[in-house]
Amino acid sequence: MITSSNDSRIYQSLKLDNGLKILVIEDHSSDKSAASLTVNCGHFDDPINRQGLAHFLEHMLFLGSENFPEPGSFSQFLSHHGGNCNAWTGTEHSSYFFEVLNDHFSQALTQFADIFHAPLILPSACEKERNAIDAEFKLKLKDDSRRIYQVHKETCNSAHPFAKFSVGNHQTLSNLSECISEEIRAFFTQQYQAQNMTLVVSSNMPCELMQVRIKQLFSCLNGDPNSLKPAISEQLYLPEHMQKSIFIEPHKHMQKLIVSFALPSIDNFYREKTVSFIAHLIGYEGKGSLYSILKKAGWINGLSAGGGINGSNFKDFNISIALTDEGEKHKTAIVEYVFCYLKLLAQAETDLLVQLYQDKKTLMEIAFNNQEKSRVLDWVNSLSVNMHHYPDDHLIYGDYIMTGFNKVQFDEVLALFNAKNMRLIHIHPNVPTDTHAKWYSTPYSISEISAPWLESLEKVDASAIELTLPSTNPYLAKPVVLHEIAHKHKTPEKRVSSNTFEFWFKQDTTFRVAKGHFYLALDSKKTVESIKNMAMTRLFADLFMDKVAEQFYPAELAGINYQLSAHQGGLTLHTWGLSGNQIELINEIIEELLTCKFDSIRFYEYQRQLVRHWQNGNQSKPVSLLFSELSATLLPWNPTPLKLAEAIEQVSFCEFNEFRSGLFDSLHCQTLMHGNWTPEEGDNCVAMLQKALSGKTTSADLNRPIVTLNEPAIQTHTVPHPDHAMVSYFQASNDSISEKIRLMALNHLISQDYFHDMRTEKQLGYLVGSGFAPLNNRAGIAFYIQSPEVCSDILVEHSNRFLADYHLKLSAMDAIDWEQAKQALMMQIVEKDKNLRLKSQRFWLAIGNGDGQFDMQAQLKTALLQLSKAQLVSYAKRLFAENSTRLELKTEKKTTKQATTSQVDKQVLTH
């Protein structure tokens, strides 16, 4: 198997007699083990009269097996031992995966295997879980991705399995002559055959021992290695589905044009990456690109290429274009520009295409050899999916391999990008519609595209427009060098320190990849003087990213990324990726940042986009709206999207320019440089920053305020959504480590129990959970429920009753369970950073929180060792007692067409 040069894991493949394909990974660098099983069965396999059955089966498999019959016992076991599990159902595959602390992996794997050997699928559990499926369906009724997806299903070949309804609901999954559990069991027996499965297991155990254990557990699965699943025979589109314009009315405001071409399966192109290379060329954003020309015309805000659904016998190649208001008037011209660019590609010199392909190949090789480890859970899941698409030697390398430019293949694929093989999808609130999609009631219509216009598209003159192909990338000229270690500090060193400017530096000594992360926080009191200024700060960040997109796009292609974003009290610049040219890029970005001026046309366009974006937030899930209100209530510098929209809507270009001109007059700067850089490069960066910032008035660090809860507070909010929701937030009384660890321990113990009681047992809603939720370094814990049926007052009542009694369950824990729970939380606290990105994030968060010793993990570890069960029981009893201090937010249905408003029944808050 081809692996990255910095991958020290050991991989071994095997295949059992029943046909199960297995990949075993020996990994001594992780505190956790993981497994993932992916089966070649998805919603495409649903019986036509039982649509959603594959999804229903996915839910049922976690609700008890022969040797572990208690519903949810697997999830609870994992939760108590530092792990978790999840699953998903796709079109042609379903996947199940878990992670757990290494010491408990063997027991977890035993339970996991039993799920696929002898699931119970009990009638009583089916009745309950069908409610969860229906709640999941109702949760997404206003989700535009689901609504648009359904229109797609209704505008393709109805005989293709893609046209089936994937989620299921009460209507499609109701009992017929007998309980549906019998149909689910029969579906499982037929589809979940070992020869259709792949299993990936990663642990610190030796590969040989893992193989023995896997054979013991999984050889009993039914399977026939000689039985192959038949290929899909129907085509996704018939001739009558092409050359169509499809108009879709979204729920949230959206202005999008999609130029879509139908391709066959692209699995056979993975070695050459021909389709992704074409996507790379069409999606290029540099000078002379399709994106650049259309943006300069004021017609688009964004363009991406290559997305779209794909499967074993189909691939949609979508060119997705975010339209401006002006662009809405020029959709025909935009499509003509697209065909001009396609003609330019078809006429391109082979030598240039080979050079551009080589650039892309070089980048992929660099990315492959500088891979950073992800969560072991995500890693095994991705590999178990790859096993259905790539041969063993390419399970990892398959996503990166580019064997060479294939001109014949390139021409064959590009020939499919023709007008007769095209569909146009226009998404806008004001499009003409004449029908509604099933299940989601999405308004849409279909019309024929004019034949003469289609013919004219094939005859466009590419030379008539100033479009150009990319040139070779200058950022690839500098070789990738991994520096010798010259800075052996375990944590960042403060190399410049004053009241107004801090520069922290650390050369990476752990991951040894040619990458780095640079953070620069610019605090400006001007940004938080009013809600209007907070809104203008966010608008400034968006305008800046828009302004420099073309200039720095080659850097992005070369693996160096950048992002300017607003934070409470200012702006943060983050650059990351390959370290070689990053300092030069940082210098250029900062120079632009401090001197940039914006075009009035782009200002008004982005102002409109931001207002729509913030107003769209009002159409979000009720739980999301409540969390937004929670944040705005407790963080004065983080207002709700609606208040930001109201503030920015009336700002003129002149007023914004006045704000911009004084934005950086008085600054406090904090910087972190962490990665493959030498101390000398760090000093050069300091000199560059000091030169750039010279002449600016400096100011002290801004302390981000938080509102303190002193008494119970209740808020009721009207929302434009049929679901009901509640959020209960409990805030730490102080910033002490001892209270922080109590809330972390409480969340660790309660989260799975809360979910099981509120969702699995009481079926109050699909969206249920809890979480440790610190705000501005003040610890807290939040509980939430969203339900399509149960009103918010009842949800609050159930939640409060559970919480008030939870101290009794804690009291009943025996000493062994208590120590195991502490050990699981301890492993989470001291868990090693998986990659350079996570370590940089942790360092940056510590700097922002004033933890210059970088010892929060050590402090939490000490506090947890000192925490007794009696202390936590007493704390939980006090925290969750009736009428204890908390912020309770709940919804009521919106009855007017006015914007969402809030009625505060009782709220006692102090700064």
PDB file of N, CA, C and O in Angstrom, residues 399-422:
ATOM      1  N   ASP A 399      -6.827   9.197  -3.646  1.00  0.00           N
ATOM      2  CA  ASP A 399      -7.355  10.567  -3.679  1.00  0.00           C
ATOM      3  C   ASP A 399      -6.329  11.578  -4.195  1.00  0.00           C
ATOM      4  O   ASP A 399      -6.683  12.722  -4.492  1.00  0.00           O
ATOM      5  N   TYR A 400      -5.064  11.179  -4.288  1.00  0.00           N
ATOM      6  CA  TYR A 400      -3.989  12.103  -4.652  1.00  0.00           C
ATOM      7  C   TYR A 400      -3.304  11.758  -5.977  1.00  0.00           C
ATOM      8  O   TYR A 400      -2.692  12.629  -6.598  1.00  0.00           O
ATOM      9  N   ILE A 401      -3.383  10.519  -6.385  1.00  0.00           N
ATOM     10  CA  ILE A 401      -2.622  10.067  -7.547  1.00  0.00           C
ATOM     11  C   ILE A 401      -2.993  10.836  -8.812  1.00  0.00           C
ATOM     12  O   ILE A 401      -4.159  11.120  -9.065  1.00  0.00           O
ATOM     13  N   MET A 402      -1.991  11.226  -9.594  1.00  0.00           N
ATOM     14  CA  MET A 402      -2.168  11.799 -10.925  1.00  0.00           C
ATOM     15  C   MET A 402      -1.057  11.222 -11.793  1.00  0.00           C
ATOM     16  O   MET A 402       0.087  11.671 -11.744  1.00  0.00           O
ATOM     17  N   THR A 403      -1.394  10.211 -12.569  1.00  0.00           N
ATOM     18  CA  THR A 403      -0.361   9.456 -13.293  1.00  0.00           C
ATOM     19  C   THR A 403       0.217  10.206 -14.479  1.00  0.00           C
ATOM     20  O   THR A 403       1.338   9.940 -14.910  1.00  0.00           O
ATOM     21  N   GLY A 404      -0.524  11.146 -15.042  1.00  0.00           N
ATOM     22  CA  GLY A 404      -0.034  11.898 -16.188  1.00  0.00           C
ATOM     23  C   GLY A 404      -1.184  12.403 -17.039  1.00  0.00           C
ATOM     24  O   GLY A 404      -2.296  11.854 -17.009  1.00  0.00           O
ATOM     25  N   PHE A 405      -0.918  13.457 -17.796  1.00  0.00           N
ATOM     26  CA  PHE A 405      -1.963  14.050 -18.631  1.00  0.00           C
ATOM     27  C   PHE A 405      -2.293  13.119 -19.788  1.00  0.00           C
ATOM     28  O   PHE A 405      -1.419  12.709 -20.548  1.00  0.00           O
ATOM     29  N   ASN A 406      -3.581  12.792 -19.900  1.00  0.00           N
ATOM     30  CA  ASN A 406      -4.059  11.892 -20.956  1.00  0.00           C
ATOM     31  C   ASN A 406      -4.906  12.723 -21.919  1.00  0.00           C
ATOM     32  O   ASN A 406      -6.073  13.003 -21.660  1.00  0.00           O
ATOM     33  N   LYS A 407      -4.309  13.135 -23.042  1.00  0.00           N
ATOM     34  CA  LYS A 407      -4.982  14.024 -23.990  1.00  0.00           C
ATOM     35  C   LYS A 407      -6.235  13.379 -24.592  1.00  0.00           C
ATOM     36  O   LYS A 407      -7.269  14.046 -24.745  1.00  0.00           O
ATOM     37  N   VAL A 408      -6.162  12.120 -24.896  1.00  0.00           N
ATOM     38  CA  VAL A 408      -7.325  11.438 -25.483  1.00  0.00           C
ATOM     39  C   VAL A 408      -8.484  11.438 -24.493  1.00  0.00           C
ATOM     40  O   VAL A 408      -9.627  11.769 -24.841  1.00  0.00           O
ATOM     41  N   GLN A 409      -8.185  11.089 -23.249  1.00  0.00           N
ATOM     42  CA  GLN A 409      -9.224  11.078 -22.217  1.00  0.00           C
ATOM     43  C   GLN A 409      -9.759  12.487 -21.960  1.00  0.00           C
ATOM     44  O   GLN A 409     -10.970  12.691 -21.789  1.00  0.00           O
ATOM     45  N   PHE A 410      -8.857  13.471 -21.932  1.00  0.00           N
ATOM     46  CA  PHE A 410      -9.247  14.868 -21.728  1.00  0.00           C
ATOM     47  C   PHE A 410     -10.236  15.294 -22.809  1.00  0.00           C
ATOM     48  O   PHE A 410     -11.281  15.892 -22.516  1.00  0.00           O
ATOM     49  N   ASP A 411      -9.935  14.989 -24.045  1.00  0.00           N
ATOM     50  CA  ASP A 411     -10.816  15.381 -25.158  1.00  0.00           C
ATOM     51  C   ASP A 411     -12.152  14.649 -25.094  1.00  0.00           C
ATOM     52  O   ASP A 411     -13.209  15.226 -25.383  1.00  0.00           O
ATOM     53  N   GLU A 412     -12.121  13.375 -24.699  1.00  0.00           N
ATOM     54  CA  GLU A 412     -13.360  12.599 -24.604  1.00  0.00           C
ATOM     55  C   GLU A 412     -14.293  13.172 -23.538  1.00  0.00           C
ATOM     56  O   GLU A 412     -15.500  13.288 -23.754  1.00  0.00           O
ATOM     57  N   VAL A 413     -13.720  13.526 -22.411  1.00  0.00           N
ATOM     58  CA  VAL A 413     -14.537  14.077 -21.328  1.00  0.00           C
ATOM     59  C   VAL A 413     -15.044  15.466 -21.711  1.00  0.00           C
ATOM     60  O   VAL A 413     -16.225  15.786 -21.539  1.00  0.00           O
ATOM     61  N   LEU A 414     -14.140  16.300 -22.252  1.00  0.00           N
ATOM     62  CA  LEU A 414     -14.526  17.668 -22.595  1.00  0.00           C
ATOM     63  C   LEU A 414     -15.620  17.683 -23.672  1.00  0.00           C
ATOM     64  O   LEU A 414     -16.449  18.607 -23.716  1.00  0.00           O
ATOM     65  N   ALA A 415     -15.646  16.669 -24.538  1.00  0.00           N
ATOM     66  CA  ALA A 415     -16.671  16.597 -25.576  1.00  0.00           C
ATOM     67  C   ALA A 415     -18.071  16.460 -24.980  1.00  0.00           C
ATOM     68  O   ALA A 415     -19.073  16.799 -25.629  1.00  0.00           O
ATOM     69  N   LEU A 416     -18.154  15.971 -23.739  1.00  0.00           N
ATOM     70  CA  LEU A 416     -19.455  15.834 -23.076  1.00  0.00           C
ATOM     71  C   LEU A 416     -19.980  17.175 -22.556  1.00  0.00           C
ATOM     72  O   LEU A 416     -21.147  17.279 -22.179  1.00  0.00           O
ATOM     73  N   PHE A 417     -19.105  18.188 -22.544  1.00  0.00           N
ATOM     74  CA  PHE A 417     -19.512  19.521 -22.104  1.00  0.00           C
ATOM     75  C   PHE A 417     -20.090  20.270 -23.312  1.00  0.00           C
ATOM     76  O   PHE A 417     -19.536  21.265 -23.767  1.00  0.00           O
ATOM     77  N   ASN A 418     -21.208  19.755 -23.792  1.00  0.00           N
ATOM     78  CA  ASN A 418     -21.830  20.378 -24.967  1.00  0.00           C
ATOM     79  C   ASN A 418     -23.266  20.774 -24.649  1.00  0.00           C
ATOM     80  O   ASN A 418     -23.864  20.289 -23.678  1.00  0.00           O
ATOM     81  N   ALA A 419     -23.812  21.650 -25.466  1.00  0.00           N
ATOM     82  CA  ALA A 419     -25.123  22.242 -25.183  1.00  0.00           C
ATOM     83  C   ALA A 419     -26.238  21.206 -25.145  1.00  0.00           C
ATOM     84  O   ALA A 419     -27.200  21.346 -24.379  1.00  0.00           O
ATOM     85  N   LYS A 420     -26.158  20.167 -25.954  1.00  0.00           N
ATOM     86  CA  LYS A 420     -27.216  19.161 -25.975  1.00  0.00           C
ATOM     87  C   LYS A 420     -27.167  18.250 -24.749  1.00  0.00           C
ATOM     88  O   LYS A 420     -28.130  17.537 -24.466  1.00  0.00           O
ATOM     89  N   ASN A 421     -26.054  18.304 -24.034  1.00  0.00           N
ATOM     90  CA  ASN A 421     -25.885  17.472 -22.836  1.00  0.00           C
ATOM     91  C   ASN A 421     -25.968  18.324 -21.567  1.00  0.00           C
ATOM     92  O   ASN A 421     -25.363  18.001 -20.555  1.00  0.00           O
ATOM     93  N   MET A 422     -26.702  19.419 -21.634  1.00  0.00           N
ATOM     94  CA  MET A 422     -26.714  20.425 -20.571  1.00  0.00           C
ATOM     95  C   MET A 422     -28.113  20.580 -19.973  1.00  0.00           C
ATOM     96  O   MET A 422     -29.126  20.447 -20.649  1.00  0.00           O
TER      97      MET A 422
END
